[in-house]
Amino acid sequence: QVQLMESGGGLVQPGGSLRLSCEASGTRSSSITAVEWYRQAPGKERELVARIRRGGPLDYGNSVKGRFSISRNHAMTTVFLQMNSLKSEDTAVYLCRAWTPYGDLWGQGTQVTVSS
């Protein structure tokens, strides 16, 4: 089994930065092939923010291109989302999703609030 836990959320002023982490644990954590960051704001649909895959290109949602950056450790058991130049519209719960040969799973999410 694999468990995911997000961390790093919080309150930040517009223009500020945060770095989120998605940590995988469990006996199958080494089988992760891709990790995605999503976000969900109240009243809005869940939105793909960024994706990282073993040996594949990085993908970003249009609203975060040039401001957010996704990276990982070698084992892909920790994936980071560096968020710069944050805007009020980035306020949301950020969730990570991991893909394995056995299926996908989600973390519980971490709240990011951008406000002055």
CSV table of N, CA and C in Angstrom, one decimal:
chain,number,residue,atom,x,y,z
A,1,GLN,N,0.8,-1.2,0.0
A,1,GLN,CA,0.0,0.0,0.0
A,1,GLN,C,0.9,1.3,0.0
A,2,VAL,N,0.3,2.3,-0.5
A,2,VAL,CA,1.0,3.6,-0.5
A,2,VAL,C,0.1,4.6,0.2
A,3,GLN,N,0.6,5.5,1.0
A,3,GLN,CA,-0.1,6.6,1.6
A,3,GLN,C,0.6,7.9,1.2
A,4,LEU,N,-0.2,8.9,1.0
A,4,LEU,CA,0.3,10.2,0.6
A,4,LEU,C,0.0,11.2,1.6
A,5,MET,N,0.9,12.1,1.9
A,5,MET,CA,0.6,13.2,2.8
A,5,MET,C,1.2,14.5,2.3
A,6,GLU,N,0.3,15.5,2.2
A,6,GLU,CA,0.8,16.8,1.7
A,6,GLU,C,1.1,17.7,2.9
A,7,SER,N,2.0,18.6,2.7
A,7,SER,CA,2.4,19.6,3.8
A,7,SER,C,2.9,20.8,3.1
A,8,GLY,N,3.0,21.9,3.9
A,8,GLY,CA,3.6,23.1,3.4
A,8,GLY,C,2.6,24.2,3.2
A,9,GLY,N,1.3,23.9,3.3
A,9,GLY,CA,0.3,25.0,3.1
A,9,GLY,C,0.3,26.0,4.2
A,10,GLY,N,-0.4,27.1,3.9
A,10,GLY,CA,-0.5,28.1,4.9
A,10,GLY,C,-1.1,29.4,4.3
A,11,LEU,N,-0.9,30.4,5.1
A,11,LEU,CA,-1.4,31.8,4.7
A,11,LEU,C,-0.2,32.6,4.2
A,12,VAL,N,-0.3,33.2,3.0
A,12,VAL,CA,0.8,34.0,2.4
A,12,VAL,C,0.2,35.2,1.8
A,13,GLN,N,0.9,36.2,1.7
A,13,GLN,CA,0.5,37.5,1.1
A,13,GLN,C,0.6,37.4,-0.4
A,14,PRO,N,-0.2,38.1,-1.1
A,14,PRO,CA,0.0,38.1,-2.6
A,14,PRO,C,1.4,38.5,-3.0
A,15,GLY,N,1.9,37.8,-4.0
A,15,GLY,CA,3.3,38.0,-4.4
A,15,GLY,C,4.3,37.1,-3.7
A,16,GLY,N,3.8,36.4,-2.6
A,16,GLY,CA,4.7,35.6,-1.8
A,16,GLY,C,4.9,34.2,-2.4
A,17,SER,N,5.6,33.3,-1.7
A,17,SER,CA,5.9,32.0,-2.2
A,17,SER,C,5.6,31.0,-1.1
A,18,LEU,N,5.3,29.8,-1.5
A,18,LEU,CA,5.2,28.6,-0.7
A,18,LEU,C,5.8,27.4,-1.4
A,19,ARG,N,6.2,26.4,-0.6
A,19,ARG,CA,6.6,25.2,-1.2
A,19,ARG,C,5.9,24.0,-0.5
A,20,LEU,N,5.1,23.3,-1.3
A,20,LEU,CA,4.3,22.2,-0.9
A,20,LEU,C,5.1,20.9,-1.1
A,21,SER,N,4.9,20.0,-0.2
A,21,SER,CA,5.5,18.6,-0.3
A,21,SER,C,4.4,17.6,-0.3
A,22,CYS,N,4.7,16.6,-1.1
A,22,CYS,CA,3.8,15.4,-1.1
A,22,CYS,C,4.7,14.2,-0.9
A,23,GLU,N,4.5,13.6,0.3
A,23,GLU,CA,5.4,12.5,0.7
A,23,GLU,C,4.6,11.2,0.6
A,24,ALA,N,5.2,10.2,0.0
A,24,ALA,CA,4.6,8.9,-0.1
A,24,ALA,C,5.3,7.9,0.8
A,25,SER,N,4.5,7.1,1.4
A,25,SER,CA,5.1,6.0,2.3
A,25,SER,C,4.4,4.7,2.1
A,26,GLY,N,4.9,3.6,2.5
A,26,GLY,CA,4.3,2.4,2.3
A,26,GLY,C,5.2,1.4,1.5
A,27,THR,N,4.7,0.2,1.4
A,27,THR,CA,5.6,-0.8,0.8
A,27,THR,C,5.7,-0.7,-0.7
A,28,ARG,N,4.7,0.0,-1.3
A,28,ARG,CA,4.7,0.2,-2.8
A,28,ARG,C,5.1,1.6,-3.2
A,29,SER,N,5.6,2.4,-2.3
A,29,SER,CA,5.9,3.8,-2.7
A,29,SER,C,6.9,3.8,-3.8
A,30,SER,N,7.8,2.8,-3.9
A,30,SER,CA,8.8,2.9,-4.9
A,30,SER,C,8.2,2.6,-6.3
A,31,SER,N,7.0,2.2,-6.4
A,31,SER,CA,6.3,1.9,-7.7
A,31,SER,C,5.6,3.0,-8.3
A,32,ILE,N,5.7,4.2,-7.6
A,32,ILE,CA,5.0,5.4,-8.2
A,32,ILE,C,5.6,5.8,-9.5
A,33,THR,N,4.8,6.0,-10.5
A,33,THR,CA,5.2,6.3,-11.8
A,33,THR,C,5.0,7.8,-12.2
A,34,ALA,N,4.0,8.4,-11.5
A,34,ALA,CA,3.7,9.8,-11.8
A,34,ALA,C,3.0,10.4,-10.6
A,35,VAL,N,3.2,11.7,-10.4
A,35,VAL,CA,2.5,12.4,-9.3
A,35,VAL,C,2.0,13.7,-9.9
A,36,GLU,N,0.8,14.0,-9.5
A,36,GLU,CA,0.1,15.2,-9.9
A,36,GLU,C,-0.3,16.0,-8.7
A,37,TRP,N,-0.3,17.3,-8.9
A,37,TRP,CA,-0.9,18.3,-7.9
A,37,TRP,C,-2.1,18.8,-8.5
A,38,TYR,N,-3.2,18.8,-7.7
A,38,TYR,CA,-4.5,19.4,-8.1
A,38,TYR,C,-4.8,20.4,-7.0
A,39,ARG,N,-5.7,21.3,-7.4
A,39,ARG,CA,-6.3,22.2,-6.4
A,39,ARG,C,-7.8,22.3,-6.6
A,40,GLN,N,-8.4,22.6,-5.5
A,40,GLN,CA,-9.8,22.8,-5.5
A,40,GLN,C,-10.2,24.0,-4.6
A,41,ALA,N,-10.8,24.9,-5.2
A,41,ALA,CA,-11.3,26.1,-4.5
A,41,ALA,C,-12.8,25.9,-4.3
A,42,PRO,N,-13.4,26.6,-3.3
A,42,PRO,CA,-14.8,26.5,-3.0
A,42,PRO,C,-15.6,26.9,-4.2
A,43,GLY,N,-16.6,26.0,-4.6
A,43,GLY,CA,-17.5,26.3,-5.7
A,43,GLY,C,-16.8,26.1,-7.1
A,44,LYS,N,-15.6,25.6,-7.2
A,44,LYS,CA,-15.0,25.4,-8.4
A,44,LYS,C,-14.6,23.9,-8.6
A,45,GLU,N,-14.4,23.5,-9.9
A,45,GLU,CA,-14.0,22.2,-10.2
A,45,GLU,C,-12.5,22.0,-9.8
A,46,ARG,N,-12.2,20.7,-9.5
A,46,ARG,CA,-10.8,20.4,-9.2
A,46,ARG,C,-10.0,20.6,-10.5
A,47,GLU,N,-8.8,21.2,-10.3
A,47,GLU,CA,-8.0,21.7,-11.4
A,47,GLU,C,-6.6,21.1,-11.3
A,48,LEU,N,-6.1,20.5,-12.4
A,48,LEU,CA,-4.8,20.0,-12.5
A,48,LEU,C,-3.8,21.2,-12.5
A,49,VAL,N,-2.9,21.2,-11.5
A,49,VAL,CA,-1.9,22.2,-11.4
A,49,VAL,C,-0.6,21.8,-12.1
A,50,ALA,N,-0.1,20.6,-11.8
A,50,ALA,CA,1.2,20.2,-12.3
A,50,ALA,C,1.3,18.7,-12.3
A,51,ARG,N,2.2,18.2,-13.2
A,51,ARG,CA,2.4,16.7,-13.2
A,51,ARG,C,3.8,16.4,-13.5
A,52,ILE,N,4.3,15.4,-12.8
A,52,ILE,CA,5.7,14.9,-13.0
A,52,ILE,C,5.7,13.4,-13.2
A,53,ARG,N,6.4,13.0,-14.2
A,53,ARG,CA,6.4,11.5,-14.5
A,53,ARG,C,7.9,11.1,-14.6
A,54,ARG,N,8.1,9.8,-14.3
A,54,ARG,CA,9.4,9.2,-14.4
A,54,ARG,C,9.8,9.3,-15.9
A,55,GLY,N,10.8,9.9,-16.2
A,55,GLY,CA,11.3,10.0,-17.6
A,55,GLY,C,10.4,10.7,-18.6
A,56,GLY,N,9.5,11.5,-18.1
A,56,GLY,CA,8.6,12.2,-19.0
A,56,GLY,C,8.6,13.7,-18.8
A,57,PRO,N,8.0,14.4,-19.6
A,57,PRO,CA,8.0,15.9,-19.5
A,57,PRO,C,7.2,16.4,-18.3
A,58,LEU,N,7.4,17.6,-17.9
A,58,LEU,CA,6.6,18.2,-16.8
A,58,LEU,C,5.4,18.9,-17.5
A,59,ASP,N,4.3,18.8,-16.8
A,59,ASP,CA,3.1,19.5,-17.3
A,59,ASP,C,2.6,20.5,-16.3
A,60,TYR,N,2.1,21.6,-16.8
A,60,TYR,CA,1.5,22.6,-15.9
A,60,TYR,C,0.2,23.1,-16.4
A,61,GLY,N,-0.7,23.5,-15.5
A,61,GLY,CA,-1.9,24.1,-15.9
A,61,GLY,C,-1.6,25.5,-16.4
A,62,ASN,N,-2.4,26.0,-17.3
A,62,ASN,CA,-2.2,27.3,-17.9
A,62,ASN,C,-2.1,28.4,-16.9
A,63,SER,N,-2.9,28.3,-15.8
A,63,SER,CA,-3.0,29.4,-14.9
A,63,SER,C,-1.7,29.5,-14.0
A,64,VAL,N,-0.9,28.5,-14.0
A,64,VAL,CA,0.3,28.6,-13.1
A,64,VAL,C,1.6,28.5,-13.9
A,65,LYS,N,1.6,28.4,-15.2
A,65,LYS,CA,2.8,28.3,-16.0
A,65,LYS,C,3.7,29.6,-15.7
A,66,GLY,N,4.9,29.3,-15.5
A,66,GLY,CA,5.9,30.4,-15.2
A,66,GLY,C,5.9,30.9,-13.8
A,67,ARG,N,5.0,30.4,-13.0
A,67,ARG,CA,5.0,30.8,-11.5
A,67,ARG,C,5.2,29.5,-10.6
A,68,PHE,N,4.7,28.4,-11.0
A,68,PHE,CA,4.9,27.2,-10.2
A,68,PHE,C,5.9,26.2,-10.9
A,69,SER,N,6.5,25.5,-10.0
A,69,SER,CA,7.5,24.5,-10.5
A,69,SER,C,7.4,23.2,-9.7
A,70,ILE,N,7.3,22.1,-10.4
A,70,ILE,CA,7.2,20.8,-9.8
A,70,ILE,C,8.5,20.1,-9.9
A,71,SER,N,8.9,19.4,-8.8
A,71,SER,CA,10.2,18.6,-8.8
A,71,SER,C,10.0,17.4,-7.9
A,72,ARG,N,11.0,16.5,-7.9
A,72,ARG,CA,10.9,15.3,-7.1
A,72,ARG,C,12.3,14.9,-6.6
A,73,ASN,N,12.2,14.0,-5.6
A,73,ASN,CA,13.5,13.3,-5.3
A,73,ASN,C,13.7,12.1,-6.3
A,74,HIS,N,14.8,11.5,-6.2
A,74,HIS,CA,15.2,10.5,-7.2
A,74,HIS,C,14.2,9.3,-7.1
A,75,ALA,N,13.8,8.9,-5.9
A,75,ALA,CA,12.9,7.8,-5.8
A,75,ALA,C,11.4,8.1,-6.1
A,76,MET,N,11.1,9.4,-6.3
A,76,MET,CA,9.8,9.9,-6.5
A,76,MET,C,8.9,9.6,-5.3
A,77,THR,N,9.5,9.5,-4.1
A,77,THR,CA,8.7,9.4,-2.9
A,77,THR,C,8.3,10.7,-2.3
A,78,THR,N,9.0,11.8,-2.7
A,78,THR,CA,8.7,13.1,-2.3
A,78,THR,C,8.6,14.0,-3.6
A,79,VAL,N,7.5,14.7,-3.7
A,79,VAL,CA,7.3,15.6,-4.8
A,79,VAL,C,7.0,17.0,-4.3
A,80,PHE,N,7.7,18.0,-4.8
A,80,PHE,CA,7.5,19.3,-4.3
A,80,PHE,C,6.8,20.2,-5.4
A,81,LEU,N,6.1,21.2,-4.9
A,81,LEU,CA,5.5,22.2,-5.7
A,81,LEU,C,5.9,23.5,-5.2
A,82,GLN,N,6.8,24.1,-5.9
A,82,GLN,CA,7.3,25.5,-5.6
A,82,GLN,C,6.3,26.5,-6.2
A,83,MET,N,5.7,27.3,-5.4
A,83,MET,CA,4.7,28.3,-5.9
A,83,MET,C,5.2,29.7,-5.6
A,84,ASN,N,5.5,30.4,-6.7
A,84,ASN,CA,5.9,31.8,-6.6
A,84,ASN,C,4.9,32.8,-7.1
A,85,SER,N,5.1,34.0,-6.8
A,85,SER,CA,4.2,35.1,-7.3
A,85,SER,C,2.7,34.7,-7.1
A,86,LEU,N,2.4,34.3,-5.9
A,86,LEU,CA,1.1,33.8,-5.6
A,86,LEU,C,0.1,34.9,-5.7
A,87,LYS,N,-1.1,34.5,-6.1
A,87,LYS,CA,-2.2,35.5,-6.3
A,87,LYS,C,-3.4,35.0,-5.5
A,88,SER,N,-4.3,35.8,-5.2
A,88,SER,CA,-5.5,35.5,-4.4
A,88,SER,C,-6.3,34.3,-5.1
A,89,GLU,N,-6.2,34.3,-6.4
A,89,GLU,CA,-7.0,33.2,-7.1
A,89,GLU,C,-6.3,31.8,-7.0
A,90,ASP,N,-5.1,31.8,-6.4
A,90,ASP,CA,-4.4,30.5,-6.1
A,90,ASP,C,-4.9,29.9,-4.8
A,91,THR,N,-5.8,30.6,-4.1
A,91,THR,CA,-6.3,30.1,-2.8
A,91,THR,C,-7.1,28.8,-3.1
A,92,ALA,N,-6.8,27.7,-2.4
A,92,ALA,CA,-7.5,26.5,-2.7
A,92,ALA,C,-6.9,25.4,-1.7
A,93,VAL,N,-7.5,24.3,-1.7
A,93,VAL,CA,-6.9,23.1,-1.1
A,93,VAL,C,-6.1,22.4,-2.2
A,94,TYR,N,-4.9,22.1,-1.9
A,94,TYR,CA,-4.0,21.5,-2.9
A,94,TYR,C,-3.8,20.0,-2.5
A,95,LEU,N,-4.1,19.2,-3.5
A,95,LEU,CA,-4.0,17.7,-3.2
A,95,LEU,C,-3.0,17.1,-4.2
A,96,CYS,N,-2.3,16.1,-3.7
A,96,CYS,CA,-1.5,15.3,-4.6
A,96,CYS,C,-2.1,14.0,-4.9
A,97,ARG,N,-1.8,13.5,-6.1
A,97,ARG,CA,-2.3,12.2,-6.6
A,97,ARG,C,-1.2,11.4,-7.2
A,98,ALA,N,-1.0,10.2,-6.8
A,98,ALA,CA,0.1,9.4,-7.2
A,98,ALA,C,-0.5,8.2,-8.1
A,99,TRP,N,0.2,7.9,-9.1
A,99,TRP,CA,-0.1,6.8,-10.0
A,99,TRP,C,0.9,5.7,-9.8
A,100,THR,N,0.4,4.4,-9.7
A,100,THR,CA,1.2,3.3,-9.6
A,100,THR,C,0.6,2.2,-10.6
A,101,PRO,N,1.4,1.1,-10.8
A,101,PRO,CA,0.8,0.1,-11.7
A,101,PRO,C,-0.5,-0.5,-11.1
A,102,TYR,N,-0.8,-0.2,-9.8
A,102,TYR,CA,-1.9,-0.8,-9.1
A,102,TYR,C,-3.1,0.1,-9.1
A,103,GLY,N,-2.9,1.3,-9.6
A,103,GLY,CA,-4.0,2.3,-9.5
A,103,GLY,C,-3.5,3.6,-9.0
A,104,ASP,N,-4.5,4.5,-8.7
A,104,ASP,CA,-4.1,5.9,-8.3
A,104,ASP,C,-4.6,6.1,-6.8
A,105,LEU,N,-4.0,7.0,-6.2
A,105,LEU,CA,-4.5,7.4,-4.8
A,105,LEU,C,-4.3,8.9,-4.6
A,106,TRP,N,-5.0,9.4,-3.6
A,106,TRP,CA,-5.0,10.8,-3.3
A,106,TRP,C,-4.6,11.0,-1.8
A,107,GLY,N,-3.9,12.2,-1.6
A,107,GLY,CA,-3.7,12.6,-0.3
A,107,GLY,C,-4.9,13.4,0.3
A,108,GLN,N,-4.8,13.9,1.5
A,108,GLN,CA,-5.9,14.6,2.1
A,108,GLN,C,-6.0,16.0,1.8
A,109,GLY,N,-4.8,16.6,1.3
A,109,GLY,CA,-4.8,18.0,0.9
A,109,GLY,C,-4.2,18.9,1.9
A,110,THR,N,-3.8,20.1,1.5
A,110,THR,CA,-3.3,21.1,2.3
A,110,THR,C,-3.8,22.4,1.9
A,111,GLN,N,-4.2,23.2,2.8
A,111,GLN,CA,-4.9,24.5,2.5
A,111,GLN,C,-3.8,25.6,2.2
A,112,VAL,N,-4.0,26.3,1.1
A,112,VAL,CA,-3.2,27.4,0.7
A,112,VAL,C,-4.1,28.6,0.6
A,113,THR,N,-3.8,29.7,1.4
A,113,THR,CA,-4.6,30.9,1.4
A,113,THR,C,-3.7,32.1,1.0
A,114,VAL,N,-4.1,32.8,0.0
A,114,VAL,CA,-3.3,33.9,-0.4
A,114,VAL,C,-4.2,35.2,-0.2
A,115,SER,N,-3.7,35.9,0.8
A,115,SER,CA,-4.5,37.1,1.2
A,115,SER,C,-3.6,38.1,1.9
A,116,SER,N,-4.0,39.4,1.8
A,116,SER,CA,-3.3,40.4,2.5
A,116,SER,C,-4.0,40.7,3.9
